[in-house]
Coordinates of C-alpha atoms in Angstrom, one line a residue:
X22 CA -0.5 0.1 -0.1
X23 CA 1.7 3.2 -1.2
X24 CA 2.2 5.0 2.1
X25 CA 3.2 8.7 3.4
X26 CA 4.0 9.0 6.8
X27 CA 4.6 12.7 8.2
X28 CA 6.9 13.3 11.1
X29 CA 5.9 16.0 12.9
X30 CA 8.2 16.1 15.7
X31 CA 9.1 19.5 15.1
X32 CA 5.1 20.6 14.7
X33 CA 3.9 21.6 11.3
X34 CA 2.9 24.4 9.0
X35 CA 1.7 24.6 5.8
X36 CA 4.9 26.0 4.4
X37 CA 6.9 23.1 5.7
X38 CA 4.1 20.3 4.7
X39 CA 4.4 21.8 0.9
X40 CA 8.1 21.5 1.3
X41 CA 8.8 18.5 2.4
X42 CA 5.9 16.9 0.0
X43 CA 7.6 18.4 -3.0
X44 CA 10.6 17.0 -1.8
X45 CA 8.9 13.4 -2.5
X46 CA 8.8 14.3 -6.4
X47 CA 12.2 16.3 -7.0
X48 CA 11.4 15.6 -10.9
X49 CA 8.4 18.2 -10.7
X50 CA 9.1 21.1 -8.6
X51 CA 9.9 23.2 -11.8
X52 CA 6.5 22.1 -13.2
X53 CA 4.9 22.7 -9.4
X54 CA 6.5 25.6 -9.1
X55 CA 5.2 26.9 -12.6
X56 CA 1.6 25.3 -11.7
X57 CA 1.5 27.2 -8.6
X58 CA 2.7 30.5 -9.8
X59 CA 0.5 30.4 -12.7
X60 CA -2.5 30.2 -10.4
X61 CA -3.7 33.5 -10.1
X62 CA -3.0 34.3 -6.9
X63 CA -2.9 38.1 -6.6
X64 CA 1.0 39.2 -6.4
X65 CA 1.5 35.9 -5.0
X66 CA 5.3 34.2 -5.7
X67 CA 6.4 30.8 -5.0
X68 CA 9.6 29.9 -5.0
X69 CA 11.7 26.4 -3.9
X70 CA 15.2 27.5 -1.5
X71 CA 17.6 24.8 -0.1
X72 CA 17.5 25.2 2.9
X73 CA 20.4 23.4 6.2
X74 CA 19.2 22.8 9.7
X75 CA 21.6 21.0 11.7
X76 CA 23.3 20.2 9.0
X77 CA 20.4 18.5 7.2
X78 CA 19.4 19.8 3.5
X79 CA 15.9 20.5 3.2
X80 CA 13.7 22.8 1.3
X81 CA 12.4 26.1 2.3
X82 CA 9.1 27.6 0.3
X83 CA 9.3 31.1 0.0
X84 CA 6.0 32.8 -0.8
X85 CA 5.1 35.9 -1.1
X86 CA 2.9 38.6 -1.7
X87 CA 3.3 41.5 -3.7
X88 CA 6.7 41.1 -3.4
X89 CA 6.5 40.7 0.7
X90 CA 6.8 38.2 3.1
X91 CA 5.3 39.8 6.4
X92 CA 6.9 38.8 9.8
X93 CA 5.5 37.6 12.8
X94 CA 6.8 36.6 15.7
X95 CA 6.3 32.9 15.5
X96 CA 8.7 30.8 15.2
X97 CA 8.3 29.5 11.8
X98 CA 8.3 33.4 11.2
X99 CA 5.2 32.8 8.4
X100 CA 2.7 34.9 10.1
X101 CA 0.8 37.4 8.5
X102 CA -1.2 39.3 11.2
X103 CA -1.2 42.6 12.0
X104 CA -2.3 44.0 15.8
X105 CA -3.4 47.5 14.4
X106 CA -6.9 47.4 16.8
X107 CA -8.0 44.5 14.7
X108 CA -8.4 41.2 17.5
X109 CA -5.8 39.4 16.1
X110 CA -3.5 37.5 16.9
X111 CA 0.3 36.6 16.0
X112 CA 0.9 33.3 17.5
X113 CA -1.3 31.5 14.8
X114 CA -1.0 35.0 13.3
X115 CA 0.3 31.8 12.2
X116 CA -1.2 31.8 8.8
X117 CA -2.8 35.3 8.9
X118 CA -6.3 33.4 9.1
X119 CA -7.2 35.6 12.3
X120 CA -10.6 36.9 12.2
X121 CA -10.4 40.6 12.6
X122 CA -12.8 43.0 13.5
X123 CA -13.2 46.2 11.8
X124 CA -11.8 48.5 14.3
X125 CA -9.1 50.6 12.5
X126 CA -7.0 52.8 14.3
X127 CA -6.3 55.6 11.6
X128 CA -3.2 54.2 10.2
X129 CA -2.4 53.8 6.5
X130 CA -1.3 50.5 5.7
X131 CA -2.6 50.7 1.6
X132 CA 0.9 49.6 1.4
X133 CA -0.2 46.1 2.9
X134 CA -2.9 45.8 -0.1
X135 CA -5.0 46.0 3.2
X136 CA -8.3 44.2 2.3
X137 CA -10.4 41.6 4.1
X138 CA -12.1 38.3 2.4
X139 CA -14.9 36.1 4.1
X140 CA -15.3 32.2 3.5
X141 CA -17.8 32.9 0.9
X142 CA -14.7 35.3 -1.1
X143 CA -12.3 32.5 -0.2
X144 CA -14.8 29.5 -1.8
X145 CA -14.8 32.4 -4.7
X146 CA -10.9 32.5 -5.2
X147 CA -10.8 28.7 -5.3
X148 CA -13.0 28.2 -7.1
X149 CA -11.9 30.2 -9.9
X150 CA -8.6 28.0 -10.0
X151 CA -6.7 26.2 -12.6
X152 CA -6.8 23.2 -10.5
X153 CA -8.5 19.6 -10.4
X154 CA -11.6 19.3 -8.8
X155 CA -10.9 17.3 -6.1
X156 CA -8.3 19.3 -4.4
X157 CA -10.4 22.5 -4.5
X158 CA -12.8 20.4 -2.5
X159 CA -9.9 19.3 -0.3
X160 CA -9.0 22.7 -0.1
X161 CA -12.7 23.8 1.1
X162 CA -12.6 21.7 3.6
X163 CA -9.4 22.5 5.1
X164 CA -10.1 26.5 5.0
X165 CA -13.7 25.1 6.6
X166 CA -11.7 23.8 9.1
X167 CA -9.9 27.0 9.9
X168 CA -13.0 28.9 9.7
X169 CA -14.6 26.8 12.5
X170 CA -11.6 26.9 14.6
X171 CA -11.7 31.2 14.4
X172 CA -15.5 31.2 14.7
X173 CA -15.5 28.9 18.4
X174 CA -12.6 30.9 19.5
X175 CA -13.6 35.0 18.4
X176 CA -17.5 34.2 19.6
X177 CA -18.4 34.7 16.9
X178 CA -20.8 32.8 13.4
X179 CA -18.5 31.5 10.8
X180 CA -19.7 34.0 7.9
X181 CA -18.2 37.1 10.0
X182 CA -14.7 35.8 10.0
X183 CA -12.3 38.0 7.6
X184 CA -9.5 36.9 6.6
X185 CA -6.6 40.0 6.2
X186 CA -5.5 39.9 2.6
X187 CA -1.9 39.3 2.8
X188 CA -2.4 36.9 4.4
X189 CA -5.0 35.3 3.6
X190 CA -2.7 34.7 0.0
X191 CA 0.1 33.4 2.1
X192 CA -2.4 30.5 3.2
X193 CA -4.3 30.2 0.5
X194 CA -0.9 29.0 -1.7
X195 CA 0.0 27.0 1.3
X196 CA -2.5 25.0 1.3
X197 CA -3.2 25.0 -3.1
X198 CA 0.5 23.0 -2.7
X199 CA -0.4 21.2 -0.1
X200 CA -3.7 19.7 -1.7
X201 CA -1.6 19.8 -5.5
X202 CA 1.0 17.6 -4.4
X203 CA -0.8 14.9 -2.1
X204 CA -3.1 14.5 -4.8
X205 CA -0.6 13.9 -7.3
X206 CA 2.0 11.6 -4.8
X207 CA -1.6 9.6 -4.3
X208 CA -0.5 8.1 -1.9
X209 CA -3.5 5.3 -0.5
X210 CA -3.2 6.2 3.2
X211 CA -1.2 9.0 5.5
X212 CA -0.1 8.6 8.6
X213 CA 1.3 10.8 10.8
X214 CA 3.1 11.1 14.0
X215 CA 1.6 13.2 17.4
X216 CA 2.3 16.6 16.4
X217 CA 4.4 18.2 19.2
X218 CA 2.8 21.9 19.6
X219 CA 6.4 24.0 20.8
X220 CA 5.2 25.7 24.7
X221 CA 4.9 29.4 25.9
X222 CA 3.4 32.6 24.6
X223 CA 2.0 33.9 21.9
X224 CA 2.0 37.9 22.0
X225 CA -2.3 39.4 20.4
X226 CA -3.7 43.1 19.1
X227 CA -4.6 42.2 23.0
X228 CA -3.0 40.2 25.3
X229 CA -0.9 37.1 25.3
X230 CA -2.0 33.5 24.8
X231 CA -0.7 30.0 25.9
X232 CA 0.7 27.6 23.2
X233 CA -1.4 26.0 21.4
X234 CA -3.2 29.5 20.5
X235 CA -6.7 28.8 20.4
X236 CA -7.9 27.9 16.6
X237 CA -4.6 25.6 16.3
X238 CA -5.6 23.6 19.8
X239 CA -9.6 23.6 18.5
X240 CA -8.7 22.1 15.5
X241 CA -6.4 19.2 17.3
X242 CA -9.3 18.4 19.0
X243 CA -9.1 14.6 19.0
X244 CA -5.3 14.6 17.6
X245 CA -2.6 12.9 19.4
X246 CA -0.2 16.5 20.0
X247 CA 2.3 16.9 23.4
X248 CA 4.4 19.8 24.5
X249 CA 8.5 20.0 25.2
X250 CA 10.6 22.7 26.3
X251 CA 10.5 24.7 22.7
X252 CA 9.4 27.6 23.4
X253 CA 7.4 29.2 20.3
X254 CA 4.9 27.6 18.3
X255 CA 5.6 24.8 16.4
X256 CA 2.2 24.3 14.8
X257 CA 0.3 26.9 13.5
X258 CA -4.1 26.5 12.1
X259 CA -3.3 26.1 8.9
X260 CA -0.5 23.1 9.5
X261 CA -3.4 21.9 12.3
X262 CA -5.9 22.0 9.9
X263 CA -3.8 20.3 7.0
X264 CA -3.4 17.1 9.0
X265 CA -7.2 16.9 10.2
X266 CA -8.3 16.6 6.9
X267 CA -5.6 14.4 5.5
X268 CA -3.9 12.3 8.1
X269 CA -6.3 9.5 8.7
X270 CA -3.8 7.8 11.8
X271 CA -1.4 9.8 14.1
X272 CA 0.9 7.1 15.9
X273 CA 4.2 5.9 15.4
X274 CA 5.9 5.4 12.2
X275 CA 4.7 1.8 10.8
X276 CA 6.6 -0.5 9.1
X277 CA 7.2 0.8 5.3
X278 CA 9.7 0.3 2.7
X279 CA 10.7 4.2 2.1
X280 CA 11.5 4.7 -1.2
X281 CA 11.7 8.4 -0.7
X282 CA 11.9 11.0 2.4
X283 CA 11.3 15.1 2.2
X284 CA 12.4 17.8 4.7
X285 CA 10.0 21.0 4.8
X286 CA 12.5 23.3 7.2
X287 CA 11.3 26.7 8.9
X288 CA 12.5 29.9 8.8
X289 CA 14.1 29.2 12.4
X290 CA 16.9 27.8 13.7
X291 CA 16.6 25.5 16.7
X292 CA 18.5 22.7 18.8
X293 CA 16.2 20.4 16.6
X294 CA 16.4 20.2 13.2
X295 CA 13.4 22.7 12.4
X296 CA 11.2 20.2 9.9
X297 CA 8.7 18.2 8.7
X298 CA 10.0 15.0 7.3
X299 CA 7.5 12.8 5.0
X300 CA 8.1 9.5 3.7
X301 CA 6.7 7.7 0.9
X302 CA 6.7 4.3 0.7
X303 CA 5.4 1.0 0.6
X304 CA 3.5 -0.3 3.9

């Protein structure tokens, strides 16, 4: 049985999962990048860059929107929330996916292409992508998990959840890339390790929240997860939602004959190699 096993010993984020899966099919890298950059997502550019963590070589996916890769304080450095009087956590800012309450502070954010998208808007974006219908359905299902978690965390109906445009485009690219790669790899089953969530706290517009952030914790219900002394948010909402949608079993690595291994790297450096490992083989 063709199997993908994901080692989430340093958590999971959309860009790390995409990079790890891309390394499982290196012969298709240029074709995949061409497809991603031809999706028509406004201002989005996706690049695969070599990266080294603790002496191990892998791939980091660099996703920019209008030339920007916005910074946040989460450990993977791919968050996109702003703290300009929005109720948005930088934590799970993690994928720019926090809901916003529209109480602007009067600053000019036009240089960030500052608009918001609703879930209906996200579905419309997905419907307009030139990708197979099953991939679109996977994307919508992943977004539904995120929106439901944000709705629960903020106490707002799903149809009132708004996503910041720059973060949204980054997240749409991450989710599209992972869903496309799972579709093309065509595994019979996807298994993952228990998920390392990290520890400590994350900064929000109105205070400090514990790791995992509320949206991530909500998505991870029913999934074995754990914390260690590694400080920071290792699992993001997008990473959690992708795992919940695709992975059918969370356990130790099964007995399998491995044919390929992929390393998807985060940006920050730790004593442990900051990566998601993906194993492709037969069980």
